[in-house]
mmCIF file of C-alpha atoms and ligand atoms in Angstrom:
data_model
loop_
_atom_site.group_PDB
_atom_site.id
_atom_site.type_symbol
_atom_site.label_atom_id
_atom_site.label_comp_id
_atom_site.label_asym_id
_atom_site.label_seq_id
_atom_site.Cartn_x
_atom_site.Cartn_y
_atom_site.Cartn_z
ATOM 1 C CA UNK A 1 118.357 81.488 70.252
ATOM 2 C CA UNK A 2 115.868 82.573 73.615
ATOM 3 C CA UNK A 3 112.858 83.737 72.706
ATOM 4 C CA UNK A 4 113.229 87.118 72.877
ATOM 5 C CA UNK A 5 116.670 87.408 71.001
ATOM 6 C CA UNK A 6 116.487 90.792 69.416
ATOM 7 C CA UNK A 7 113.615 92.307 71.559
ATOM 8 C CA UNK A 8 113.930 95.502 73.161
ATOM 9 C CA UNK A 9 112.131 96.138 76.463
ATOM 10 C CA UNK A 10 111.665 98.559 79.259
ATOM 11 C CA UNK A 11 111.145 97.024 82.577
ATOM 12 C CA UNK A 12 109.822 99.124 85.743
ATOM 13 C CA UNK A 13 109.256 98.179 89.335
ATOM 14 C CA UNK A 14 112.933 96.985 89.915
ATOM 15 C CA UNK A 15 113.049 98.101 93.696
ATOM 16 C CA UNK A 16 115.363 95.631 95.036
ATOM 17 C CA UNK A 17 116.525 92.186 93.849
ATOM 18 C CA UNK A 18 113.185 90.668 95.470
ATOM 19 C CA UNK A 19 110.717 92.430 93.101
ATOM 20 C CA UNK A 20 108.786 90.849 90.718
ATOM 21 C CA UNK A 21 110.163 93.051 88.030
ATOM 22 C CA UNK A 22 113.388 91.593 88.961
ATOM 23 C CA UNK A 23 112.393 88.214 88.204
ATOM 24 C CA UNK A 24 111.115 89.293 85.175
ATOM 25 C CA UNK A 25 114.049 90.594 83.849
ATOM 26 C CA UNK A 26 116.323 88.380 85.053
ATOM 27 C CA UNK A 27 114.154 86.012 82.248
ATOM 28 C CA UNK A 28 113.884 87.974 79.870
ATOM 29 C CA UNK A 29 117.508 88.758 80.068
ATOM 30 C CA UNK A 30 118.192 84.828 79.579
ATOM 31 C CA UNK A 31 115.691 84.772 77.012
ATOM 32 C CA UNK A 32 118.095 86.772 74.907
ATOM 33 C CA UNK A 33 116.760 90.475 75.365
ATOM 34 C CA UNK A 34 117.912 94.101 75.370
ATOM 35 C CA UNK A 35 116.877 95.676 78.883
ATOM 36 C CA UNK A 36 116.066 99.499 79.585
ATOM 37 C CA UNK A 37 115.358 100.365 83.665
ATOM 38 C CA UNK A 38 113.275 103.014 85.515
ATOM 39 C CA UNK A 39 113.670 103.934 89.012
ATOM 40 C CA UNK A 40 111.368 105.618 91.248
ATOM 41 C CA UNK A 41 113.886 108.882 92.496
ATOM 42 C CA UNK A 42 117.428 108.799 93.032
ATOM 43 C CA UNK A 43 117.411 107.077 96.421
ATOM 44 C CA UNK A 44 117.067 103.511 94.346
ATOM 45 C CA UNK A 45 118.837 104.946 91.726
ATOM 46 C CA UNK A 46 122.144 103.275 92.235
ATOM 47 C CA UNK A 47 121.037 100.049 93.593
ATOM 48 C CA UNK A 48 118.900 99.746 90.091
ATOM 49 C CA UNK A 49 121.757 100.436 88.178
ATOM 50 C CA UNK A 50 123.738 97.749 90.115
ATOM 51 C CA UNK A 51 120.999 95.014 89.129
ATOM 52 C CA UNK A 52 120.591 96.767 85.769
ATOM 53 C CA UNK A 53 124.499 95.804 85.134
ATOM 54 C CA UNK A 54 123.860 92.285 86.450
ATOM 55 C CA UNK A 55 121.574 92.011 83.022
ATOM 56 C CA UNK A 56 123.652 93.388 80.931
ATOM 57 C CA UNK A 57 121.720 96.652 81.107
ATOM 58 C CA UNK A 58 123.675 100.528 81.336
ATOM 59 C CA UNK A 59 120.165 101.798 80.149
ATOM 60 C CA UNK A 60 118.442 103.271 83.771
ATOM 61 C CA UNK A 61 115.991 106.422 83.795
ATOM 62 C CA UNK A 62 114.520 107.813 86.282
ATOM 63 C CA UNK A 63 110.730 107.991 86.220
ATOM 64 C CA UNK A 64 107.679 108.494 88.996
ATOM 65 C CA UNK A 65 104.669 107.840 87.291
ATOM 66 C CA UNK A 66 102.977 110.556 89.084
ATOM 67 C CA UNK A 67 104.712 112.456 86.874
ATOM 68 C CA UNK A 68 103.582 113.685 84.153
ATOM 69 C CA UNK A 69 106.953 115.378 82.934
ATOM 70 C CA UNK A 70 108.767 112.065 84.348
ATOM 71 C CA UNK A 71 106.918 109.917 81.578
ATOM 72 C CA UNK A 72 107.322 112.072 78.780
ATOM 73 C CA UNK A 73 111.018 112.576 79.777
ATOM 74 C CA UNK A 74 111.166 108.890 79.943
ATOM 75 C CA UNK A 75 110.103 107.615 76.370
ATOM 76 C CA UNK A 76 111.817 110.971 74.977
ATOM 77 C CA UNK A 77 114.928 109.368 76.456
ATOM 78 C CA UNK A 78 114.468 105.706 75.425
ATOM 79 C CA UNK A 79 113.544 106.788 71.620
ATOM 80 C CA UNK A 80 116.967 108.717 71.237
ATOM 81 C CA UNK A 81 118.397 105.558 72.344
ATOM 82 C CA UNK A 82 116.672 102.810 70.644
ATOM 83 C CA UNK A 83 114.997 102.598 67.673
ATOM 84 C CA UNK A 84 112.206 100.444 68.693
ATOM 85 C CA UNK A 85 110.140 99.085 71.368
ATOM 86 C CA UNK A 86 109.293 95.997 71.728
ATOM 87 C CA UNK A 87 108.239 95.011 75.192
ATOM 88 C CA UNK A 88 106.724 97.414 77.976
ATOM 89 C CA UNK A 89 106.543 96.369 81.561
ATOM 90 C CA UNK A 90 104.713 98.141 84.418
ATOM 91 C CA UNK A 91 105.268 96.050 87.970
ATOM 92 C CA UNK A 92 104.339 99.403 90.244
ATOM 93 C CA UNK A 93 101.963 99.592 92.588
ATOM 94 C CA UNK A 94 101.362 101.970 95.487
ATOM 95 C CA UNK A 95 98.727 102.777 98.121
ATOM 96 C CA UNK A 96 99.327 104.940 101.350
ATOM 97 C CA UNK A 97 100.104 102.097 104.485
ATOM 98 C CA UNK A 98 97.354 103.466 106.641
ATOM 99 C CA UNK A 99 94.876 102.561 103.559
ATOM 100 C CA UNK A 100 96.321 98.760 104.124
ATOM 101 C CA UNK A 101 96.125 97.997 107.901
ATOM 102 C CA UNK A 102 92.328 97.326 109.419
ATOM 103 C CA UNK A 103 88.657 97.364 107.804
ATOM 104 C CA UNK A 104 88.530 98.761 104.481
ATOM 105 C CA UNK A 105 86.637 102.044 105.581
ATOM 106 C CA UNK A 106 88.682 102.471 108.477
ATOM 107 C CA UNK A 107 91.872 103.824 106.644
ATOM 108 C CA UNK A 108 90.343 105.055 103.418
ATOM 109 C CA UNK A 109 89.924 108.635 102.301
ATOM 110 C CA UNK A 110 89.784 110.890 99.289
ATOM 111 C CA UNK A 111 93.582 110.877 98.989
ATOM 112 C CA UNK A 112 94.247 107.236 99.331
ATOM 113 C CA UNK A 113 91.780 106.320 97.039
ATOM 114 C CA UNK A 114 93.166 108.552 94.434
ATOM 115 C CA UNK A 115 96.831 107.909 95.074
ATOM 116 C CA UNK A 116 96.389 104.237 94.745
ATOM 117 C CA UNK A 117 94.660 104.416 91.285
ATOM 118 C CA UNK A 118 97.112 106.926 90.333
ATOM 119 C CA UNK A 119 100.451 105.176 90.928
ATOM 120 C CA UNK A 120 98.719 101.527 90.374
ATOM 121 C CA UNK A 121 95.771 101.877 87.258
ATOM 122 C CA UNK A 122 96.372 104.946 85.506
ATOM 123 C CA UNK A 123 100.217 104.695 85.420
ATOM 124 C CA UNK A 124 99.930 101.628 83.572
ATOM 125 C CA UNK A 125 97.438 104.010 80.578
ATOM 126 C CA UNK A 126 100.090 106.706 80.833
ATOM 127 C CA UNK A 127 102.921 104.148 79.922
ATOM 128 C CA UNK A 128 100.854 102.880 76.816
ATOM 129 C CA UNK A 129 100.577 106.408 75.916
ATOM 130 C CA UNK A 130 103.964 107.257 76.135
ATOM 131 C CA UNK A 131 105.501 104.036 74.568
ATOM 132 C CA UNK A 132 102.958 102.758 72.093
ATOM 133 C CA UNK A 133 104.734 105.691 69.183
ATOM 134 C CA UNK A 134 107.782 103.655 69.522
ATOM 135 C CA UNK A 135 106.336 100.120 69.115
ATOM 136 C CA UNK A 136 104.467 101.646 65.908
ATOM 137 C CA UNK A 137 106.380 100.141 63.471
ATOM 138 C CA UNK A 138 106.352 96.035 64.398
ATOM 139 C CA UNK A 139 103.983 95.954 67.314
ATOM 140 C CA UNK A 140 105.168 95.044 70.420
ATOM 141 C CA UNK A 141 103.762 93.497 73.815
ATOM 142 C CA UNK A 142 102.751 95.500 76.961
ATOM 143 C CA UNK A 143 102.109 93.924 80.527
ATOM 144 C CA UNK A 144 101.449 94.832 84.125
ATOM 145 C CA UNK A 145 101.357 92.930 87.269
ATOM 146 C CA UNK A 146 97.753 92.366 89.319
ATOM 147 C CA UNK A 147 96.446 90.395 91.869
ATOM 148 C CA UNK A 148 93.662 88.102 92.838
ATOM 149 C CA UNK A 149 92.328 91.085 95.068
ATOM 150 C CA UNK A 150 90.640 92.584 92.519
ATOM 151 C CA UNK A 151 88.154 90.236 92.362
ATOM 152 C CA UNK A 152 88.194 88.913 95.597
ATOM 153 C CA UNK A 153 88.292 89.966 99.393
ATOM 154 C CA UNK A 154 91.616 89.422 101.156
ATOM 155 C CA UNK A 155 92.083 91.244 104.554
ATOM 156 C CA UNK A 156 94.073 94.449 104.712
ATOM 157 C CA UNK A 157 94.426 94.780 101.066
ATOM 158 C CA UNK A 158 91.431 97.118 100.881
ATOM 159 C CA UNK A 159 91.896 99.848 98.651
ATOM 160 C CA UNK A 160 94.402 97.710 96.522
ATOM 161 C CA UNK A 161 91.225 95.459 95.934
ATOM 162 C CA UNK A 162 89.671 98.187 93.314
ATOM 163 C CA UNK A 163 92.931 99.745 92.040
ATOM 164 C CA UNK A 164 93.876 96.200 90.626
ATOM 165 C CA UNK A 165 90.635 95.964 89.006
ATOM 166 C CA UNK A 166 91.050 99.156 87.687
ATOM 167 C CA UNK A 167 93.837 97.695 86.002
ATOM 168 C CA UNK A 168 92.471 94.760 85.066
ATOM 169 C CA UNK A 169 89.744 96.586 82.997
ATOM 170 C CA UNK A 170 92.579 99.020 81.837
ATOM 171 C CA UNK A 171 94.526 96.268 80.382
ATOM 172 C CA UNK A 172 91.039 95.153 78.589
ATOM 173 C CA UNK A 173 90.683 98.747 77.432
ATOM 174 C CA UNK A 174 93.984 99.270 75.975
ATOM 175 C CA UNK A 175 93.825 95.736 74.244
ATOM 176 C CA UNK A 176 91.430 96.795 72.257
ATOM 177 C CA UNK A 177 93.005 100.345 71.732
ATOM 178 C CA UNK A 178 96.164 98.765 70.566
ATOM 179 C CA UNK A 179 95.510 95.779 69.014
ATOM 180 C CA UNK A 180 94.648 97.433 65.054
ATOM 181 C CA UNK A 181 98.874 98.416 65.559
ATOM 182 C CA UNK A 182 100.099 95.008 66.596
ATOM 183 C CA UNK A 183 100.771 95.781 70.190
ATOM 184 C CA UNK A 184 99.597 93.283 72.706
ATOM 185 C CA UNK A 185 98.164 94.116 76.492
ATOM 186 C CA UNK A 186 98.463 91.376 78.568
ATOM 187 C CA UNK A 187 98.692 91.206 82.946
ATOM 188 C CA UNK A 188 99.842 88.441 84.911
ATOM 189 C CA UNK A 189 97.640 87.882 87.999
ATOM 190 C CA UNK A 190 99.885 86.660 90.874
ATOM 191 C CA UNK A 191 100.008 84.550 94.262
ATOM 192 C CA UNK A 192 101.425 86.729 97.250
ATOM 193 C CA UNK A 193 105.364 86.897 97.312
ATOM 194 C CA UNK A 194 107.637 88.475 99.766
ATOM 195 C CA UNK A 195 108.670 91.995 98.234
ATOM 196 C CA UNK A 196 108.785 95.279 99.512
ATOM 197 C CA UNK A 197 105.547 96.471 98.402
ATOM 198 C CA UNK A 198 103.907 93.628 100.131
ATOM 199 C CA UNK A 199 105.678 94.031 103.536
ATOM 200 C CA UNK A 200 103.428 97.130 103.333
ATOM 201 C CA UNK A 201 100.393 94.910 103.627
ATOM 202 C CA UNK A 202 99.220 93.946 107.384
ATOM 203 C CA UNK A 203 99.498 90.270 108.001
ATOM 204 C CA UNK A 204 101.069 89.369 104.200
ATOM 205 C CA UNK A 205 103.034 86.402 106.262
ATOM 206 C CA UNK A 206 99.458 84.790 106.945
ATOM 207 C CA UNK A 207 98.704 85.050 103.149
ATOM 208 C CA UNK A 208 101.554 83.479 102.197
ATOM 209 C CA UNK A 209 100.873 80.626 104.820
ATOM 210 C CA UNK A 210 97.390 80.310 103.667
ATOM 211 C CA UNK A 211 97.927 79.987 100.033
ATOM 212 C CA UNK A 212 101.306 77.536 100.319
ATOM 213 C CA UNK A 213 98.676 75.289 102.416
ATOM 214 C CA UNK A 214 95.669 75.098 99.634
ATOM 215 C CA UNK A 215 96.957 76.223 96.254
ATOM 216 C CA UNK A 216 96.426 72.992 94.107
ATOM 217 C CA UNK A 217 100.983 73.112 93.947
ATOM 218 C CA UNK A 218 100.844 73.320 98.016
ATOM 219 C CA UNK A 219 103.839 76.308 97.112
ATOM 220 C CA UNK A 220 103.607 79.733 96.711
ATOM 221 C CA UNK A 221 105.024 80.818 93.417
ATOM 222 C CA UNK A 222 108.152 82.326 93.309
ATOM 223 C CA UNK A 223 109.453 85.823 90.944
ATOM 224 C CA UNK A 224 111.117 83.230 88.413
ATOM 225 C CA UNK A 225 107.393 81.541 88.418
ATOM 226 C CA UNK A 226 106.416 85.152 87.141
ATOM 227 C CA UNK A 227 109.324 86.042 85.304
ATOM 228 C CA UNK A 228 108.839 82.881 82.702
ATOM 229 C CA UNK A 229 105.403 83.510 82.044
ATOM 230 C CA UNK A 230 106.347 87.161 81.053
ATOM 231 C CA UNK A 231 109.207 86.070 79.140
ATOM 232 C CA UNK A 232 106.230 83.915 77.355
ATOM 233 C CA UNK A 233 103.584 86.804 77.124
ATOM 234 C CA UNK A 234 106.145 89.230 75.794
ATOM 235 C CA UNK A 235 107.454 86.817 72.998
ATOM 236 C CA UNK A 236 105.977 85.808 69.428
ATOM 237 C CA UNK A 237 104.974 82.626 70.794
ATOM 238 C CA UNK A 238 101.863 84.403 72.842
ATOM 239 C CA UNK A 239 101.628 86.378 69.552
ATOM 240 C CA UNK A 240 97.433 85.543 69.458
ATOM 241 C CA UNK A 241 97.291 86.645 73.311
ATOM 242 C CA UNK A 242 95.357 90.078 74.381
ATOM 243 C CA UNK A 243 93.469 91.275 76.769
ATOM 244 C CA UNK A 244 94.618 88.387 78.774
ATOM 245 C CA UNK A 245 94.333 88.423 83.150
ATOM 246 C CA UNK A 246 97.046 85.175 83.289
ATOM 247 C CA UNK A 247 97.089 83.602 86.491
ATOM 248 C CA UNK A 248 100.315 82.386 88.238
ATOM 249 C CA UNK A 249 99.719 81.591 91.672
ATOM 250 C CA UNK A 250 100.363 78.073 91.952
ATOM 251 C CA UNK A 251 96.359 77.386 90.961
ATOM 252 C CA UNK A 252 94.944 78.786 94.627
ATOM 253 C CA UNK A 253 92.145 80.597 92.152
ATOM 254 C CA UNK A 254 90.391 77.430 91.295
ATOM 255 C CA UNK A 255 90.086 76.507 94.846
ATOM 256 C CA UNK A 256 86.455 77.657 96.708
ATOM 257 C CA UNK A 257 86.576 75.707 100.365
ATOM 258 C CA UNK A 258 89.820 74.663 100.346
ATOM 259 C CA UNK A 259 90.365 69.993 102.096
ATOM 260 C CA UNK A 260 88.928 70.469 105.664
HETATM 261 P P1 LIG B 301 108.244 95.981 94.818
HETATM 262 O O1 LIG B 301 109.489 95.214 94.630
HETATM 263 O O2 LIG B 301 108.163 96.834 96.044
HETATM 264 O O3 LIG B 301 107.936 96.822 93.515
HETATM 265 C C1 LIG B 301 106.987 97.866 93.495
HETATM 266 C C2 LIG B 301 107.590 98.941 92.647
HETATM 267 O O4 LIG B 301 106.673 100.007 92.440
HETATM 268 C C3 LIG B 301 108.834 99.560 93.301
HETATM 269 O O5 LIG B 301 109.889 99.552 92.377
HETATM 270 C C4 LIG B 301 108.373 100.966 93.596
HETATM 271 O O6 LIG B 301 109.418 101.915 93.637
HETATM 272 C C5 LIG B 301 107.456 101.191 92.443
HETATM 273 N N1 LIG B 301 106.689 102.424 92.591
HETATM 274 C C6 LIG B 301 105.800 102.749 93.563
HETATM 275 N N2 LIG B 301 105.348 103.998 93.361
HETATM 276 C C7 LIG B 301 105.953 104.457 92.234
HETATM 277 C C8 LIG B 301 105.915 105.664 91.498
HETATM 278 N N3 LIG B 301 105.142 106.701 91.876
HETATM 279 N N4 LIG B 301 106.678 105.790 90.380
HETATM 280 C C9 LIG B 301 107.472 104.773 89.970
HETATM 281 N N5 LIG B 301 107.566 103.600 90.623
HETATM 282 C C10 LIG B 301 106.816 103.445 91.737
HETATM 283 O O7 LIG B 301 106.973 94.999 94.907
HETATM 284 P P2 LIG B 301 106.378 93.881 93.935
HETATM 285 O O8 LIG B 301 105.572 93.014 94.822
HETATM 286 O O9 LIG B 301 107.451 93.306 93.091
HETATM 287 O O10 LIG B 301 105.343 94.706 93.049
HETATM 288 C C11 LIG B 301 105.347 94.734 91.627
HETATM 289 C C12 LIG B 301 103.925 94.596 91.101
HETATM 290 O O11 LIG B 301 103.471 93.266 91.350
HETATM 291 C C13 LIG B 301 102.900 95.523 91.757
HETATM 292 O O12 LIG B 301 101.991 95.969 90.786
HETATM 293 C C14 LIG B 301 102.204 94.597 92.730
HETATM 294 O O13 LIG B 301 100.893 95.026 93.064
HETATM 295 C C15 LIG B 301 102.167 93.343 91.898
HETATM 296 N N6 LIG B 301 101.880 92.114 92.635
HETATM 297 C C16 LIG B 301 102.586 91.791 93.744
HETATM 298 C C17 LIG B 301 102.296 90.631 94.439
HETATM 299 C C18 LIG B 301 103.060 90.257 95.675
HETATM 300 O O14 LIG B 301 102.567 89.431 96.457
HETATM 301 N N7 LIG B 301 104.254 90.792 95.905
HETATM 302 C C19 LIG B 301 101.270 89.784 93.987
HETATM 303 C C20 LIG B 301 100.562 90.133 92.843
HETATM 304 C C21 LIG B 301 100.872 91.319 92.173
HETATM 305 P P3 LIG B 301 109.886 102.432 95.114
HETATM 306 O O15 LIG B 301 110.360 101.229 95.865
HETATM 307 O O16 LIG B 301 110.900 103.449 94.809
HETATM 308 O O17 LIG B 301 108.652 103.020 95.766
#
């Protein structure tokens, strides 16, 4: 029996068979449970569906969390399908590329500012919203996906930098919120890995370089490295875990000036 035999839950960010949310279900899937899909618009529908089927998985909706009518759509679908909830996972992120290149000023405005928080923080509330009715009954686990950048400076991640801690303090929030009906709010913080939305981030490679040559594990961690901790946070083995910022990034938090 995996540990989530019997668990039924919703994973988002699936963009291509590099995302973290891929990893993530492809873990979840071996730890025994039922999968659900979103995609952003039909463009990625089919490909989604492809690595939906891969799973196991025939269950794909279409959803942009900028939507309000997209979310309620969403959980109005899933709850004439299944019963229950059990897991919730939000792996999106989004800020405009111009906001991501240069000096943090330099490609920041109004609009950027507000479409990063939008797709990356408040998204992850609006999910909780919409799902929370349908873990009601035996609690459930919610998680999202953040990023050492919320805490620290890293170049050209800029505006990501306080959208992630947005989220961080959302997941705090919503812990709280939750926790009297059993539903846990967890976020796994971690290290840089090659995926589409990071490609959008100017000079990711020398991230990547930087933290394989002074994380304590000398590696950068990999979407099965995230995938098996949210297997873990979503099972009843993390049951006494919320409000929880877990880090997998191969220990590169600990470090302050890295051998010289
Ligand atoms: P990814 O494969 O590109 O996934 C990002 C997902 O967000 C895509 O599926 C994208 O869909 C979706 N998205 C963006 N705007 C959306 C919207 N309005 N509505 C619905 N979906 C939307 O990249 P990833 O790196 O796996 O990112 C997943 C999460 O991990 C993000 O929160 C990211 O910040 C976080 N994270 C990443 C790293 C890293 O180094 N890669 C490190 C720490 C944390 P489209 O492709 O259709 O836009």
């Amino acid at each position: 029996m995996g540990l989530l035999t019997g668990k039924r839950i919703l994973v988002t960010g699936v963009a291509s068979n590099r995302s973290i949310a891929w990893g993530v279900a492809r873990a979840m899937h071996r730890e025994g449970a039922e999968l659900a899909f979103t995609f952003q618009n039909e463009r990625l529908g089919e490909r989604v569906r492809k690595l939906a089927a891969e799973v196991g998985s025939t269950l794909t909706i279409g959803c942009d969390v900028s939507a309000d009518g997209d979310i309620d759509g969403l959980f109005h679908r899933l709850g004439n399908t299944w019963p229950a909830l059990d897991g919730l996972v939000h792996a999106i992120a989004f800020a405009p590329r111009e906001a991501l290149d240069g000096d943090f000023l330099s490609g920041l405005d109004r609009e950027a500012f507000r479409v990063a928080h939008d797709v990356s923080a408040y998204s992850f509330a609006a999910l909780a919203a919409g799902g929370r009715g349908l873990m009601r009954e035996n609690g459930g686990a919610m998680l999202t996906l953040t990023y050492l950048g919320s805490q620290r400076v890293f170049p050209n991640y800029n505006v990501m930098g306080p959208a992630k801690a947005s989220l961080e303090a959302t997941v705090r929030y919503l812990a709280e919120d939750l926790g009297p009906e059993g539903i846990r709010v967890n976020a796994i913080s971690a290290g840089p890995i090659r995926t589409l939305a990071a490609s959008g981030i100017s000079g990711f490679r020398k991230l990547l370089d930087h933290a394989q040559a002074v994380a304590p594990l000398r590696r950068n961690v990999s979407i099965d490295d995230v995938g098996n901790a949210a297997a873990f946070l979503c099972s009843d083995l993390a049951s006494g875990i919320t409000g929880e910022i877990t880090r997998v990034d191969a220990g590169y938090h600990v470090i302050g000036t890295p051998r010289l």
